[in-house]
Short mmCIF file of C-alpha atoms and ligand atoms in Angstrom, two decimals:
data_model
loop_
_atom_site.label_atom_id
_atom_site.label_comp_id
_atom_site.label_asym_id
_atom_site.label_seq_id
_atom_site.Cartn_x
_atom_site.Cartn_y
_atom_site.Cartn_z
CA UNK A 1 -73.10 -99.76 27.95
CA UNK A 2 -71.82 -96.18 27.09
CA UNK A 3 -70.60 -93.93 30.07
CA UNK A 4 -69.73 -90.27 29.91
CA UNK A 5 -66.83 -88.41 30.88
CA UNK A 6 -67.68 -87.50 34.46
CA UNK A 7 -65.60 -84.24 34.43
CA UNK A 8 -68.24 -82.99 32.48
CA UNK A 9 -70.44 -83.69 35.33
CA UNK A 10 -68.32 -80.91 37.51
CA UNK A 11 -69.33 -78.45 34.98
CA UNK A 12 -71.51 -75.44 36.48
CA UNK A 13 -74.56 -74.47 34.52
CA UNK A 14 -74.18 -73.63 30.93
CA UNK A 15 -71.44 -71.93 29.05
CA UNK A 16 -71.91 -68.14 30.06
CA UNK A 17 -72.48 -66.54 26.63
CA UNK A 18 -74.90 -69.18 26.27
CA UNK A 19 -76.80 -68.84 29.52
CA UNK A 20 -76.89 -64.93 29.24
CA UNK A 21 -78.33 -65.13 25.31
CA UNK A 22 -80.76 -67.41 26.70
CA UNK A 23 -81.82 -64.95 29.11
CA UNK A 24 -81.85 -62.08 26.57
CA UNK A 25 -83.96 -64.34 24.24
CA UNK A 26 -86.53 -64.91 27.06
CA UNK A 27 -86.69 -61.10 27.89
CA UNK A 28 -87.08 -60.08 24.00
CA UNK A 29 -89.83 -62.98 23.66
CA UNK A 30 -91.83 -61.52 26.69
CA UNK A 31 -91.28 -58.03 25.41
CA UNK A 32 -91.60 -57.96 21.62
CA UNK A 33 -91.95 -53.99 21.73
CA UNK A 34 -88.82 -53.25 23.31
CA UNK A 35 -85.46 -52.91 21.20
CA UNK A 36 -82.97 -54.72 22.92
CA UNK A 37 -79.47 -53.63 22.55
CA UNK A 38 -77.30 -56.43 23.03
CA UNK A 39 -73.63 -55.62 24.23
CA UNK A 40 -73.07 -58.86 26.02
CA UNK A 41 -70.99 -61.18 23.70
CA UNK A 42 -68.18 -59.62 22.05
CA UNK A 43 -69.38 -59.96 18.50
CA UNK A 44 -68.62 -57.84 15.53
CA UNK A 45 -71.18 -55.78 13.87
CA UNK A 46 -69.46 -53.85 11.04
CA UNK A 47 -69.07 -55.23 7.84
CA UNK A 48 -66.19 -57.08 6.78
CA UNK A 49 -63.53 -54.55 4.96
CA UNK A 50 -63.67 -54.17 1.02
CA UNK A 51 -60.12 -55.49 0.78
CA UNK A 52 -61.32 -58.82 2.42
CA UNK A 53 -64.76 -58.92 0.53
CA UNK A 54 -62.37 -58.68 -2.78
CA UNK A 55 -60.11 -61.40 -1.64
CA UNK A 56 -62.92 -63.53 -0.70
CA UNK A 57 -64.31 -63.05 -4.34
CA UNK A 58 -61.33 -63.53 -5.99
CA UNK A 59 -60.49 -66.66 -4.45
CA UNK A 60 -64.07 -67.96 -4.90
CA UNK A 61 -63.34 -67.34 -8.69
CA UNK A 62 -59.94 -69.49 -8.91
CA UNK A 63 -61.94 -72.24 -7.02
CA UNK A 64 -64.47 -72.25 -10.00
CA UNK A 65 -61.26 -73.30 -12.46
CA UNK A 66 -59.42 -76.41 -13.11
CA UNK A 67 -56.06 -74.73 -12.32
CA UNK A 68 -57.15 -72.62 -9.24
CA UNK A 69 -59.18 -75.41 -7.49
CA UNK A 70 -57.90 -76.51 -4.18
CA UNK A 71 -58.69 -79.60 -2.17
CA UNK A 72 -57.07 -80.02 1.18
CA UNK A 73 -54.92 -77.12 2.16
CA UNK A 74 -51.39 -77.54 4.10
CA UNK A 75 -52.13 -78.98 7.95
CA UNK A 76 -50.56 -75.67 9.29
CA UNK A 77 -52.10 -72.94 7.06
CA UNK A 78 -50.98 -71.98 3.64
CA UNK A 79 -47.39 -70.36 3.80
CA UNK A 80 -48.76 -66.85 1.58
CA UNK A 81 -51.00 -66.34 5.23
CA UNK A 82 -48.32 -67.67 7.48
CA UNK A 83 -45.58 -65.42 5.67
CA UNK A 84 -47.59 -62.05 6.06
CA UNK A 85 -48.43 -62.81 9.77
CA UNK A 86 -44.71 -63.28 10.73
CA UNK A 87 -43.70 -60.28 8.62
CA UNK A 88 -46.62 -57.82 9.76
CA UNK A 89 -47.46 -59.07 13.36
CA UNK A 90 -43.82 -59.91 14.70
CA UNK A 91 -40.95 -58.89 12.58
CA UNK A 92 -42.43 -55.48 11.97
CA UNK A 93 -42.43 -54.92 15.32
CA UNK A 94 -38.96 -56.34 16.02
CA UNK A 95 -39.93 -59.99 17.28
CA UNK A 96 -38.49 -62.84 15.75
CA UNK A 97 -40.97 -65.60 14.79
CA UNK A 98 -40.80 -67.14 11.46
CA UNK A 99 -43.68 -68.38 9.48
CA UNK A 100 -43.43 -71.94 10.52
CA UNK A 101 -43.74 -71.16 13.96
CA UNK A 102 -47.27 -70.17 13.19
CA UNK A 103 -50.18 -72.61 12.88
CA UNK A 104 -53.48 -71.11 11.02
CA UNK A 105 -56.81 -72.47 12.70
CA UNK A 106 -60.30 -71.38 12.87
CA UNK A 107 -60.56 -69.90 16.49
CA UNK A 108 -58.60 -68.68 19.08
CA UNK A 109 -61.15 -69.97 21.72
CA UNK A 110 -60.84 -73.57 20.11
CA UNK A 111 -56.95 -73.30 20.24
CA UNK A 112 -56.96 -71.95 23.97
CA UNK A 113 -59.38 -74.49 24.89
CA UNK A 114 -57.51 -77.47 22.86
CA UNK A 115 -53.96 -76.46 24.15
CA UNK A 116 -54.33 -78.02 27.37
CA UNK A 117 -54.31 -81.35 25.81
CA UNK A 118 -50.52 -81.26 25.33
CA UNK A 119 -50.02 -81.24 28.81
CA UNK A 120 -50.24 -83.97 31.87
CA UNK A 121 -53.25 -83.72 33.57
CA UNK A 122 -51.31 -83.47 36.87
CA UNK A 123 -50.25 -80.15 36.16
CA UNK A 124 -52.08 -76.98 38.16
CA UNK A 125 -53.09 -74.26 36.12
CA UNK A 126 -53.40 -70.64 37.14
CA UNK A 127 -55.76 -68.10 35.88
CA UNK A 128 -56.71 -64.49 36.44
CA UNK A 129 -60.01 -64.06 38.28
CA UNK A 130 -62.21 -63.04 36.58
CA UNK A 131 -61.35 -64.99 33.34
CA UNK A 132 -62.57 -66.20 29.71
CA UNK A 133 -64.51 -69.21 30.86
CA UNK A 134 -63.12 -71.46 28.00
CA UNK A 135 -59.50 -71.54 29.68
CA UNK A 136 -61.33 -73.27 33.30
CA UNK A 137 -64.04 -75.17 31.50
CA UNK A 138 -61.62 -77.18 29.18
CA UNK A 139 -59.39 -77.85 31.95
CA UNK A 140 -62.40 -79.20 33.88
CA UNK A 141 -63.37 -81.33 31.02
CA UNK A 142 -59.86 -82.57 30.70
CA UNK A 143 -59.78 -83.79 34.49
CA UNK A 144 -57.07 -81.44 35.36
CA UNK A 145 -59.14 -79.85 38.45
CA UNK A 146 -60.82 -80.92 41.44
CA UNK A 147 -64.50 -80.57 42.37
CA UNK A 148 -66.62 -77.28 42.02
CA UNK A 149 -66.50 -76.03 45.56
CA UNK A 150 -69.81 -74.50 46.50
CA UNK A 151 -68.61 -72.72 49.49
CA UNK A 152 -65.98 -70.93 47.49
CA UNK A 153 -67.76 -70.63 44.15
CA UNK A 154 -65.17 -72.23 42.13
CA UNK A 155 -63.12 -75.32 41.43
CA UNK A 156 -60.62 -76.94 43.64
CA UNK A 157 -57.40 -78.02 42.17
CA UNK A 158 -57.04 -74.26 40.11
CA UNK A 159 -54.90 -71.29 41.18
CA UNK A 160 -57.08 -68.30 40.75
CA UNK A 161 -55.31 -64.88 41.01
CA UNK A 162 -57.98 -62.11 41.30
CA UNK A 163 -57.86 -59.09 39.65
CA UNK A 164 -60.28 -55.93 40.74
CA UNK A 165 -60.05 -52.59 41.15
CA UNK A 166 -58.42 -53.07 44.61
CA UNK A 167 -55.49 -54.20 43.30
CA UNK A 168 -55.64 -52.11 40.02
CA UNK A 169 -56.64 -55.41 38.18
CA UNK A 170 -53.13 -56.28 38.53
CA UNK A 171 -53.17 -59.72 39.90
CA UNK A 172 -49.85 -60.76 42.21
CA UNK A 173 -47.85 -63.59 41.05
CA UNK A 174 -48.83 -66.88 42.54
CA UNK A 175 -47.34 -68.06 45.68
CA UNK A 176 -47.88 -72.09 44.77
CA UNK A 177 -45.95 -72.46 41.42
CA UNK A 178 -48.55 -73.66 38.53
CA UNK A 179 -47.66 -75.57 35.60
CA UNK A 180 -49.86 -73.52 33.02
CA UNK A 181 -50.40 -69.69 33.39
CA UNK A 182 -53.26 -68.47 31.46
CA UNK A 183 -52.91 -64.56 30.86
CA UNK A 184 -54.99 -62.46 28.48
CA UNK A 185 -54.02 -59.06 27.72
CA UNK A 186 -55.58 -56.78 26.49
CA UNK A 187 -57.58 -58.37 29.16
CA UNK A 188 -61.13 -59.97 28.59
CA UNK A 189 -63.34 -59.60 30.37
CA UNK A 190 -62.02 -56.22 32.37
CA UNK A 191 -60.32 -54.73 29.33
CA UNK A 192 -57.09 -53.57 31.15
CA UNK A 193 -53.79 -54.16 29.96
CA UNK A 194 -49.86 -54.82 31.28
CA UNK A 195 -47.25 -52.61 30.20
CA UNK A 196 -44.33 -54.13 28.88
CA UNK A 197 -42.35 -53.98 32.31
CA UNK A 198 -45.32 -55.69 34.22
CA UNK A 199 -45.43 -58.29 31.53
CA UNK A 200 -41.79 -58.84 31.93
CA UNK A 201 -42.53 -59.57 35.79
CA UNK A 202 -44.32 -62.96 34.43
CA UNK A 203 -42.01 -64.09 31.84
CA UNK A 204 -38.99 -63.78 34.95
CA UNK A 205 -41.61 -65.52 36.84
CA UNK A 206 -42.14 -68.16 34.41
CA UNK A 207 -38.52 -68.82 33.63
CA UNK A 208 -37.47 -69.11 37.09
CA UNK A 209 -40.02 -71.60 38.31
CA UNK A 210 -40.38 -73.47 34.86
CA UNK A 211 -44.12 -72.42 34.19
CA UNK A 212 -45.42 -72.12 30.58
CA UNK A 213 -47.45 -68.88 29.70
CA UNK A 214 -50.42 -69.52 27.40
CA UNK A 215 -51.13 -65.83 26.24
CA UNK A 216 -54.13 -65.00 24.56
CA UNK A 217 -53.66 -61.67 22.59
CA UNK A 218 -56.88 -61.76 20.76
CA UNK A 219 -57.51 -58.08 21.27
CA UNK A 220 -54.09 -56.80 20.71
CA UNK A 221 -55.36 -54.71 17.39
CA UNK A 222 -57.13 -52.54 19.96
CA UNK A 223 -53.98 -51.44 21.84
CA UNK A 224 -53.24 -47.67 21.36
CA UNK A 225 -50.65 -46.87 23.94
CA UNK A 226 -47.08 -47.34 22.81
CA UNK A 227 -46.02 -49.03 26.21
CA UNK A 228 -48.56 -51.79 26.10
CA UNK A 229 -46.94 -55.12 24.32
CA UNK A 230 -48.93 -56.34 21.23
CA UNK A 231 -47.12 -59.68 21.58
CA UNK A 232 -45.57 -61.29 24.62
CA UNK A 233 -42.64 -61.91 22.33
CA UNK A 234 -41.82 -58.42 22.55
CA UNK A 235 -40.59 -59.36 25.91
CA UNK A 236 -37.07 -61.00 26.14
CA UNK A 237 -37.19 -64.61 26.93
CA UNK A 238 -40.63 -65.01 26.32
CA UNK A 239 -39.76 -67.37 23.30
CA UNK A 240 -38.44 -70.12 26.07
CA UNK A 241 -41.84 -69.71 28.22
CA UNK A 242 -44.80 -68.77 26.32
CA UNK A 243 -47.27 -69.84 23.52
CA UNK A 244 -49.55 -66.97 22.02
CA UNK A 245 -52.86 -67.21 20.59
CA UNK A 246 -54.27 -64.38 18.01
CA UNK A 247 -57.58 -63.93 16.25
CA UNK A 248 -59.12 -62.19 13.01
CA UNK A 249 -62.30 -62.20 14.95
CA UNK A 250 -62.09 -58.91 16.51
CA UNK A 251 -59.09 -57.49 14.67
CA UNK A 252 -60.92 -57.86 11.27
CA UNK A 253 -64.70 -58.70 12.12
CA UNK A 254 -64.22 -62.49 11.25
CA UNK A 255 -66.50 -63.86 14.12
CA UNK A 256 -68.68 -65.44 11.61
CA UNK A 257 -66.03 -66.26 8.73
CA UNK A 258 -63.36 -67.86 11.13
CA UNK A 259 -59.92 -67.52 11.16
CA UNK A 260 -57.08 -67.43 13.95
CA UNK A 261 -53.35 -68.46 14.69
CA UNK A 262 -51.32 -69.69 17.41
CA UNK A 263 -47.59 -69.19 17.86
CA UNK A 264 -45.46 -71.83 19.12
CA UNK A 265 -41.68 -70.99 18.98
CA UNK A 266 -39.55 -73.91 17.66
CA UNK A 267 -37.49 -74.03 20.78
CA UNK A 268 -40.12 -74.36 23.24
CA UNK A 269 -40.37 -77.70 25.16
CA UNK A 270 -41.98 -79.17 28.23
CA UNK A 271 -40.75 -82.46 29.77
CA UNK A 272 -41.99 -85.75 29.33
CA UNK A 273 -42.20 -88.31 32.47
CA UNK A 274 -38.49 -89.34 31.95
CA UNK A 275 -37.44 -85.88 31.97
CA UNK A 276 -36.80 -85.23 28.24
CA UNK A 277 -37.50 -82.13 26.63
CA UNK A 278 -40.40 -82.37 24.09
CA UNK A 279 -41.15 -79.86 21.48
CA UNK A 280 -44.57 -78.64 21.82
CA UNK A 281 -44.34 -77.04 18.60
CA UNK A 282 -44.16 -80.78 17.38
CA UNK A 283 -46.84 -81.99 19.71
CA UNK A 284 -49.13 -78.99 18.49
CA UNK A 285 -48.37 -80.15 14.79
CA UNK A 286 -49.32 -83.58 15.45
CA UNK A 287 -52.59 -82.50 16.95
CA UNK A 288 -53.57 -80.47 14.14
CA UNK A 289 -52.78 -82.94 11.73
CA UNK A 290 -54.66 -85.69 13.27
CA UNK A 291 -57.91 -83.41 14.41
CA UNK A 292 -57.97 -80.63 11.99
CA UNK A 293 -58.79 -79.82 8.67
CA UNK A 294 -57.59 -76.76 8.26
CA UNK A 295 -59.25 -73.04 7.53
CA UNK A 296 -60.78 -72.97 3.91
CA UNK A 297 -58.33 -71.53 1.24
CA UNK A 298 -60.83 -68.49 0.38
CA UNK A 299 -60.74 -67.52 4.16
CA UNK A 300 -56.98 -67.80 4.48
CA UNK A 301 -56.95 -65.34 1.28
CA UNK A 302 -59.36 -63.36 3.20
CA UNK A 303 -57.20 -62.95 6.08
CA UNK A 304 -54.07 -62.19 3.94
CA UNK A 305 -56.12 -59.29 2.46
CA UNK A 306 -55.95 -57.92 6.32
CA UNK A 307 -52.49 -57.16 5.65
CA UNK A 308 -52.48 -55.14 2.27
CA UNK A 309 -52.00 -51.77 2.43
CA UNK A 310 -55.66 -50.81 1.63
CA UNK A 311 -56.87 -53.90 4.15
CA UNK A 312 -54.68 -52.31 7.06
CA UNK A 313 -56.17 -48.98 6.65
CA UNK A 314 -59.78 -50.32 6.39
CA UNK A 315 -59.59 -52.53 9.30
CA UNK A 316 -57.77 -49.62 11.35
CA UNK A 317 -61.15 -47.52 10.33
CA UNK A 318 -63.62 -50.42 11.86
CA UNK A 319 -61.29 -50.36 14.94
CA UNK A 320 -61.25 -46.92 15.47
CA UNK A 321 -65.22 -46.97 15.04
CA UNK A 322 -65.57 -49.38 17.83
CA UNK A 323 -63.13 -47.67 19.98
CA UNK A 324 -64.77 -44.38 19.77
CA UNK A 325 -68.23 -46.43 20.99
CA UNK A 326 -66.03 -47.37 23.93
CA UNK A 327 -65.31 -43.87 24.67
CA UNK A 328 -69.06 -43.29 24.50
CA UNK A 329 -69.91 -45.75 27.05
CA UNK A 330 -66.88 -44.87 29.25
CA UNK A 331 -67.88 -41.00 29.04
CA UNK A 332 -71.49 -41.43 29.44
CA UNK A 333 -71.54 -44.07 31.98
CA UNK A 334 -68.95 -41.89 33.95
CA UNK A 335 -71.45 -38.87 33.80
CA UNK A 336 -74.25 -41.26 35.11
CA UNK A 337 -71.99 -41.91 38.40
CA UNK A 338 -70.61 -45.30 37.10
CA UNK A 339 -67.29 -46.22 37.86
CA UNK A 340 -65.81 -47.71 34.53
CA UNK A 341 -62.48 -49.49 33.76
CA UNK A 342 -61.09 -50.83 30.46
CA UNK A 343 -62.16 -49.37 27.04
CA UNK A 344 -59.02 -47.47 26.41
CA UNK A 345 -56.81 -50.24 24.81
CA UNK A 346 -59.68 -52.81 24.47
CA UNK A 347 -63.21 -52.85 23.36
CA UNK A 348 -64.68 -54.08 26.75
CA UNK A 349 -66.04 -51.81 29.50
CA UNK A 350 -65.78 -53.30 32.83
CA UNK A 351 -68.41 -51.28 35.01
CA UNK A 352 -68.83 -51.52 38.90
CA UNK A 353 -72.39 -52.25 39.60
CA UNK A 354 -74.02 -49.35 41.52
CA UNK A 355 -74.86 -49.31 44.96
CA UNK A 356 -75.68 -52.79 46.61
CA UNK A 357 -76.06 -54.44 42.91
CA UNK A 358 -74.81 -57.95 42.34
CA UNK A 359 -73.72 -58.90 39.09
CA UNK A 360 -76.68 -60.87 38.01
CA UNK A 361 -79.20 -58.66 39.83
CA UNK A 362 -77.65 -55.66 37.79
CA UNK A 363 -77.60 -57.36 34.82
CA UNK A 364 -81.37 -58.36 35.17
CA UNK A 365 -82.33 -54.58 36.58
CA UNK A 366 -80.59 -53.44 33.17
CA UNK A 367 -82.31 -55.46 30.96
CA UNK A 368 -85.75 -54.94 32.60
CA UNK A 369 -85.37 -51.31 32.73
CA UNK A 370 -83.21 -50.25 29.60
CA UNK A 371 -83.27 -53.32 27.27
CA UNK A 372 -79.76 -52.87 27.47
CA UNK A 373 -77.86 -56.71 27.63
CA UNK A 374 -74.47 -56.65 29.42
CA UNK A 375 -72.53 -59.85 30.70
CA UNK A 376 -72.58 -60.30 34.47
CA UNK A 377 -69.13 -60.05 35.94
CA UNK A 378 -69.50 -62.77 38.38
CA UNK A 379 -69.90 -65.38 35.36
CA UNK A 380 -66.25 -64.80 34.53
CA UNK A 381 -65.13 -65.46 38.05
CA UNK A 382 -65.64 -64.81 41.75
CA UNK A 383 -63.38 -61.70 41.60
CA UNK A 384 -65.76 -60.28 38.86
CA UNK A 385 -68.76 -60.13 41.47
CA UNK A 386 -70.05 -56.49 41.73
CA UNK A 387 -69.04 -55.75 37.69
CA UNK A 388 -70.90 -56.17 34.69
CA UNK A 389 -69.11 -56.28 31.07
CA UNK A 390 -70.45 -53.94 28.09
CA UNK A 391 -68.86 -54.50 24.65
CA UNK A 392 -68.00 -51.71 21.99
CA UNK A 393 -68.95 -53.85 19.51
CA UNK A 394 -72.34 -52.32 18.44
CA UNK A 395 -73.23 -49.66 16.46
CA UNK A 396 -72.45 -46.00 17.46
CA UNK A 397 -76.32 -45.08 17.24
CA UNK A 398 -77.08 -48.33 19.77
CA UNK A 399 -74.21 -47.40 21.84
CA UNK A 400 -75.31 -43.88 22.03
CA UNK A 401 -79.03 -44.89 22.76
CA UNK A 402 -77.92 -47.36 25.71
CA UNK A 403 -75.96 -44.55 27.18
CA UNK A 404 -78.74 -42.40 27.18
CA UNK A 405 -81.46 -45.18 28.39
CA UNK A 406 -78.65 -45.90 31.45
CA UNK A 407 -78.40 -42.40 32.19
CA UNK A 408 -82.25 -41.85 33.05
CA UNK A 409 -81.86 -44.58 35.59
CA UNK A 410 -81.91 -43.39 39.39
CA UNK A 411 -79.67 -45.57 41.61
C1 MLT B 501 -66.49 -62.55 24.45
O1 MLT B 501 -67.57 -62.03 24.42
O2 MLT B 501 -65.93 -62.40 25.63
C2 MLT B 501 -66.00 -63.35 23.08
O3 MLT B 501 -66.83 -62.91 22.28
C3 MLT B 501 -66.11 -64.58 23.27
C4 MLT B 501 -65.44 -65.08 22.31
O4 MLT B 501 -64.29 -64.80 21.73
O5 MLT B 501 -65.50 -66.27 22.17
#
């Protein structure tokens, strides 16, 4: 008789973005005459950069020749890509990360979801609330949490760190010390950021208490202010306490192309049951070679092209395009009397639902009355109740239209 992993039974409803997409799909089917503007999942809409397309074509041509054909690639990614990443994303910012500390993968979602496999199921995790749901759900699946607590509306055995307008979206350091701390900055879903000195307090906390920070920097390319760190390794001492996740999805429109990377410094360790220090770089490497067959050569060449002089200019143009949408949303909704957060150093706008609307009620109301789809804040956690997330990833035409439709509403 086969038996399931009972931890899956603890999960609540569907995965947030799948649930939202289902509701939007049902609305579209029932209202075929209405043009739905999707500002729910953060999916790219703008074409890949010409430099990226040229690299894909060239690599595809190479693969069609006897000399240029490649089979399995190196387990942790091609050196040509790991080297340009180390050079441009880290060394250029004065951060000492070497190419062999970079693991190429297909997704920051997969890596942030899978990294917990390296750690004991006894560890307590701390997450921001609201939070990107993958961090919580993967720990639930692994049995690292208690049951869902219906009275509280979240899981026992997780330290939730609320972030809302009341604390300026800057959660307090946890009183109970967690083994693992998930941080995402620029933040998904609130679009807010931490300055270097604010992030330093987390690094100091982790050092002092023996915690490990899992730092998701998938949105770093959207930072416009100089005092916001792009990498946690810009903070002194972070190499001893942090793993960082990056992605080409939002940086280069690779949501359908798939390439990302995870940085694990070679000196970073965690204890085994006998108290010995074990290299996390070694463990992740072991996991990758066992469970992952790598990102296609053609796609790694595409990612490499993001760092060419013309690639950098082209990517920046697309990021500016999305950030102009963010500005349109922020300014247009503020003019309609809606409080907005984020959207300055991140492509997400976190809006306070007007009046007494709860998150799901406002999601339904907006969809029914404007055919604009967002993501209900409470879907990211209790502290997200009373908020709704909109993304800046649509076209400018649709963004302007969404704002005009919302401005016509009376609350
Ligand atoms: C989001 O909308 O939060 C993201 O697109 C989800 C993801 O990157 O997996």
